[in-house]
Structure formats: C-alpha cells, structure tokens
XYZ file of C-alpha atoms in Angstrom:
289
model
C 6.953 7.176 -14.363
C 8.777 7.371 -11.067
C 8.339 10.817 -9.466
C 5.149 11.764 -7.427
C 4.492 14.137 -4.496
C 2.174 16.429 -2.427
C 1.854 17.595 1.156
C -0.942 17.859 3.724
C -3.071 15.639 5.858
C -5.777 13.623 4.153
C -7.928 10.635 4.919
C -5.786 7.632 5.745
C -5.703 4.816 3.235
C -8.190 2.243 4.397
C -10.525 4.838 5.913
C -12.663 5.042 2.797
C -15.714 7.265 2.686
C -17.753 4.245 1.609
C -16.947 0.531 1.484
C -15.566 -0.592 -1.857
C -18.306 -2.555 -3.666
C -15.914 -5.126 -5.086
C -13.372 -6.611 -2.627
C -10.135 -7.533 -4.339
C -10.063 -11.140 -5.511
C -7.202 -13.327 -4.327
C -4.256 -14.026 -6.579
C -4.852 -17.294 -8.436
C -3.000 -20.106 -6.661
C -0.010 -21.522 -8.485
C 0.641 -18.365 -10.497
C 3.163 -16.387 -8.438
C 4.301 -14.376 -11.420
C 0.966 -13.198 -12.799
C 0.588 -9.436 -13.013
C -1.712 -7.745 -10.514
C -3.537 -5.974 -13.339
C -4.727 -9.396 -14.517
C -6.962 -9.635 -11.454
C -9.317 -7.080 -12.987
C -11.506 -7.250 -16.068
C -9.808 -5.754 -19.117
C -10.301 -2.013 -19.146
C -11.184 -1.871 -15.464
C -14.235 -2.857 -13.440
C -17.469 -1.963 -15.201
C -21.047 -2.000 -13.973
C -23.295 -4.401 -15.906
C -22.696 -4.131 -19.628
C -21.902 -0.449 -19.533
C -18.556 1.280 -19.821
C -18.473 3.127 -16.485
C -15.162 2.643 -14.715
C -15.827 2.144 -11.015
C -12.347 2.626 -9.648
C -8.638 3.064 -10.121
C -6.277 0.682 -8.373
C -3.008 1.490 -6.641
C -0.911 -1.443 -5.452
C 1.836 -0.727 -2.937
C 4.726 -3.028 -2.134
C 6.063 -2.245 1.314
C 7.228 -3.691 4.621
C 5.656 -2.929 7.988
C 9.072 -2.029 9.459
C 10.096 0.300 6.612
C 10.122 3.973 7.706
C 9.997 5.327 4.159
C 6.970 3.118 3.487
C 5.083 4.868 6.301
C 6.241 8.279 5.104
C 5.344 7.433 1.503
C 1.921 6.250 2.642
C 1.225 9.622 4.234
C 2.402 11.484 1.143
C 0.118 9.441 -1.084
C -2.773 10.088 1.322
C -2.052 13.799 1.079
C -2.223 13.629 -2.723
C -5.449 11.622 -2.537
C -7.015 14.198 -0.193
C -6.894 16.716 -3.061
C -7.808 14.225 -5.799
C -11.353 14.713 -7.074
C -11.871 10.974 -7.631
C -10.342 9.716 -4.380
C -13.475 7.775 -3.449
C -13.040 5.717 -6.617
C -9.452 4.723 -5.844
C -8.747 1.287 -4.379
C -5.428 0.781 -2.563
C -4.115 -2.769 -2.165
C -1.056 -3.570 -0.065
C 1.474 -6.096 -1.361
C 4.115 -7.902 0.663
C 7.843 -7.190 0.699
C 10.359 -8.180 3.375
C 13.392 -6.011 3.923
C 15.070 -8.788 5.920
C 13.537 -12.189 5.184
C 16.523 -13.804 6.945
C 15.613 -12.289 10.326
C 15.025 -15.151 12.795
C 11.384 -15.896 13.510
C 10.305 -15.435 17.105
C 13.358 -13.342 17.966
C 13.626 -9.571 18.035
C 16.506 -7.192 18.649
C 16.639 -3.413 18.724
C 16.666 -1.742 15.326
C 19.769 0.139 16.447
C 21.611 -3.135 17.095
C 20.381 -4.875 13.935
C 21.186 -2.013 11.583
C 24.397 -1.123 13.379
C 25.849 -4.487 12.430
C 25.141 -3.729 8.759
C 25.693 0.024 8.406
C 28.845 0.977 10.236
C 27.926 0.873 13.902
C 25.393 2.483 16.254
C 26.505 6.094 15.777
C 25.930 5.908 12.014
C 22.543 4.302 12.555
C 21.504 6.924 15.131
C 22.087 9.595 12.475
C 20.030 7.610 9.950
C 17.191 7.133 12.427
C 17.239 10.794 13.430
C 16.868 11.795 9.787
C 13.909 9.488 9.230
C 12.277 10.738 12.453
C 12.637 14.296 11.192
C 11.152 13.431 7.796
C 8.338 11.491 9.453
C 7.517 14.415 11.743
C 7.050 16.608 8.662
C 4.268 14.210 7.640
C 2.631 14.234 11.083
C 4.230 10.965 12.242
C 6.074 10.715 15.536
C 8.385 7.730 15.601
C 9.517 6.285 18.918
C 13.169 5.654 19.760
C 13.046 1.947 20.614
C 11.724 0.107 17.554
C 12.466 -3.608 17.211
C 13.861 -5.560 14.280
C 11.872 -8.746 13.580
C 10.839 -11.132 10.841
C 7.699 -9.677 9.249
C 6.332 -12.616 7.247
C 3.565 -13.316 9.780
C 2.440 -9.675 9.671
C 2.247 -9.894 5.875
C 0.248 -13.115 6.063
C -2.289 -11.319 8.257
C -2.502 -8.516 5.723
C -3.506 -11.092 3.111
C -6.084 -12.469 5.550
C -7.509 -8.970 5.987
C -7.733 -8.515 2.216
C -9.678 -11.764 1.908
C -11.884 -11.121 4.926
C -12.795 -7.472 4.385
C -11.351 -6.258 1.114
C -8.946 -3.392 0.575
C -10.570 -1.193 3.232
C -9.966 -3.613 6.119
C -6.512 -4.416 4.809
C -5.718 -0.696 4.823
C -6.828 -0.388 8.444
C -4.576 -3.275 9.458
C -1.639 -1.851 7.519
C -1.956 1.476 9.331
C -2.293 -0.271 12.702
C 0.801 -2.416 12.123
C 2.899 0.552 11.022
C 1.792 2.563 14.054
C 2.445 -0.384 16.373
C 6.018 -0.653 15.119
C 7.056 2.961 14.616
C 4.962 4.910 17.117
C 4.433 2.407 19.932
C 7.592 0.344 19.247
C 5.770 -2.962 19.705
C 7.315 -6.260 18.624
C 5.766 -7.338 15.314
C 7.530 -10.674 15.582
C 5.439 -11.538 18.637
C 2.238 -13.430 17.807
C 0.473 -11.968 20.838
C 1.124 -8.452 19.531
C 0.021 -9.374 16.008
C -3.134 -10.996 17.351
C -3.981 -7.930 19.429
C -3.440 -5.504 16.532
C -5.400 -7.636 14.048
C -8.370 -8.225 16.339
C -8.489 -4.533 17.252
C -9.162 -3.570 13.615
C -11.926 -6.173 13.324
C -10.425 -9.475 12.208
C -11.949 -12.540 13.912
C -9.659 -13.803 16.685
C -10.130 -17.444 15.701
C -9.051 -16.792 12.100
C -6.071 -14.743 13.215
C -4.936 -17.532 15.547
C -5.419 -20.145 12.830
C -3.329 -18.192 10.324
C -0.548 -17.520 12.828
C -0.453 -21.186 13.818
C -0.033 -22.286 10.179
C 1.678 -21.228 6.978
C -1.543 -19.978 5.404
C -0.926 -17.128 2.924
C 2.844 -17.775 2.872
C 2.467 -18.534 -0.837
C 0.736 -15.179 -1.368
C 3.567 -13.360 0.403
C 6.147 -15.090 -1.814
C 4.079 -14.311 -4.919
C 4.037 -10.609 -4.036
C 7.819 -10.569 -3.579
C 8.322 -12.322 -6.915
C 6.026 -9.839 -8.642
C 7.992 -6.927 -7.186
C 11.147 -8.417 -8.690
C 9.375 -8.910 -12.021
C 8.489 -5.215 -12.000
C 12.145 -4.378 -11.360
C 11.606 -3.081 -7.827
C 14.813 -3.131 -5.805
C 13.405 -1.483 -2.687
C 10.255 -0.203 -1.083
C 7.904 1.554 -1.054
C 7.046 0.744 -4.648
C 3.731 1.960 -6.055
C 2.011 0.593 -9.163
C -0.918 2.641 -10.452
C -3.396 0.877 -12.723
C -0.770 -1.764 -13.529
C 0.875 0.847 -15.767
C 2.747 3.501 -13.801
C 5.498 2.658 -11.325
C 6.583 5.030 -8.575
C 9.708 4.090 -6.628
C 10.326 5.406 -3.127
C 8.610 7.947 -0.873
C 8.317 10.530 -3.609
C 7.105 14.066 -2.922
C 3.349 14.658 -2.877
C 3.476 16.477 -6.207
C 4.681 13.315 -7.926
C 1.730 11.314 -6.578
C -0.610 14.126 -7.628
C 0.762 13.990 -11.162
C 0.512 10.233 -11.533
C -3.038 10.114 -10.120
C -4.187 12.696 -12.659
C -2.359 11.021 -15.525
C -3.640 7.531 -14.720
C -7.202 8.802 -14.326
C -7.102 10.690 -17.617
C -5.677 7.649 -19.395
C -8.500 5.423 -18.164
C -11.209 8.059 -18.785
C -10.421 9.497 -22.226
C -12.278 12.683 -23.134
C -14.040 12.985 -26.472
C -12.513 15.537 -28.831
C -15.429 17.398 -30.435
C -14.567 18.285 -34.011
C -16.305 21.118 -35.880
C -17.954 22.731 -32.867
C -21.409 22.047 -31.424
C -23.545 24.572 -33.304
C -24.516 22.594 -36.448
C -28.132 21.653 -37.081
C -29.292 18.702 -34.976
C -32.331 17.212 -33.211
C -32.703 17.378 -29.447
C -35.282 16.890 -26.653
C -37.142 20.003 -27.792
C -37.358 18.985 -31.424
C -35.284 19.485 -34.550
C -33.690 22.638 -35.814
C -35.196 23.871 -39.085
C-alpha cells in the first residue's frame, strides 16, 4: 500500500499523551539487514500471557534536511489526531541520508548545493518556493537560508535518543532537528548546534558530547539505510506500518488515515458471530430454561 493522507493539526509525533511503557529495543549488532518487525514479539507486544496488543508501530525513514519528510510528518500527525487508537501507536525514526557524500564539518547554502545538481539557482528557487508553499499549508514556515550539510551525526544522535528515552524522546529530537534546519536555518553539520538541540530536548550533555566525538551508532545508521534499500525505498519519507504496509512519500492525510485503519483492523480481528446471539445460553443471572 502506498497512498495515505489527511489534513489538520494534531499532536506532534513524540509528544505522546503518556510515555510508552516499552522503549524500542536496539537493533541487534551485526545484523544490518534484519527486518524492523523482528524487534517485536510475534503478533505484537502482549501483556503477560494474554493476547492484548499494546501498540501499533510506524517506522519512518527520513532525513533531517528533507522538506517532504517534515511535510509528511505533519500529515501523518494530522491523521493520527483523528485516529481513535493514537495513544497506542509508537513511531520510530530510521536513518536515511539524502547526500552521504556531503563533506563533514562543512556547510554551504542549500541554494548553492542544489543549484549545482538541478540546473542552477533559478530552478532551485522555484523548487524551494514550491516546498515552502506546501509546508505553509501544513502550518510550517520554512526560512530562506537553509544550509546543506552531512547529516550522519544528527542521525547518530537520534539513535542515542531512542536508546536513552525510547520513541517519545527520539520523536522530540526529530522535531527539534527539523525545526532547527527548516525554520531557524541552523547548521546541522555543526557539533555545537547539534549539542544545543539535543540537550534542549533532554539528552545528557556528556553523552551527546561522547557520541559526537566518536563513531558510536554509525553502524545503526548504516543498518537503517540498508534496510530501506531492502524494502525497495528509493527516496524519503518512507513509512512502514506494522512491518507490513509501505507508504512512499508525503502522501495526503487521507492515505495515512486509510493505512492506520487497515493496519489496526488487521492486528485486531473482529469475531464474526454466526447464527445470532439469541439462542439459549447461561449467563451471570443464570441459565435460560
């Protein structure tokens, strides 16, 4: 399934009504190709020995400098705001780099970087104006001076957030990084900026510094990219619902609404009552005679 959509303003992903009781486990080391759905018990997370499904998982491959990823995020949030089981949905962010060849520690204007690839600055200005217009329709106001940078370090911090505080904290950092790039036009290739954004959402400064000073979580970033390729994703955003339904691109809200309902119904099958419910039976008040 690839189409999904809806419109409106809902709770942002990561701003859950209650903390998720089961933070997402890390991907097993040394298995870059294992499917995300394998992280969960078969049939979903269940409480004790019962058969009560606690949540539905949505995994989203995206980059923090991808405008359609931010727009798609808002559209999904709009669909979730009208979804009756939104509090039981867990959203996990997966890494994808639009330009892994971008030099580390160096940033140039997005206009300059894209102009070299897409026919010059005038063509790029038209592209950027269109994305600004589409973003504004979702309540996002993009600045005019965004910077093109290598985003691997930002993705490594997103994996740190997932480990440190589960999907909720990771969602807060994802939103903060997207806003830093698109709204405030901050340089996400600058470690000082990354440190400030990460600490602001609640990550410990010492851990942030340690990750940025090392290659910690680089393997997790590569594993996410490899999994996206295994799924057949050729661009982002790319949404995977319950390890079963794929949604490519910033689809309309209605598409997300449809896939949420379908995935929920699939994982919570309803009993088909045959013959009606009026035959003789025993109940709390005794037996029919």
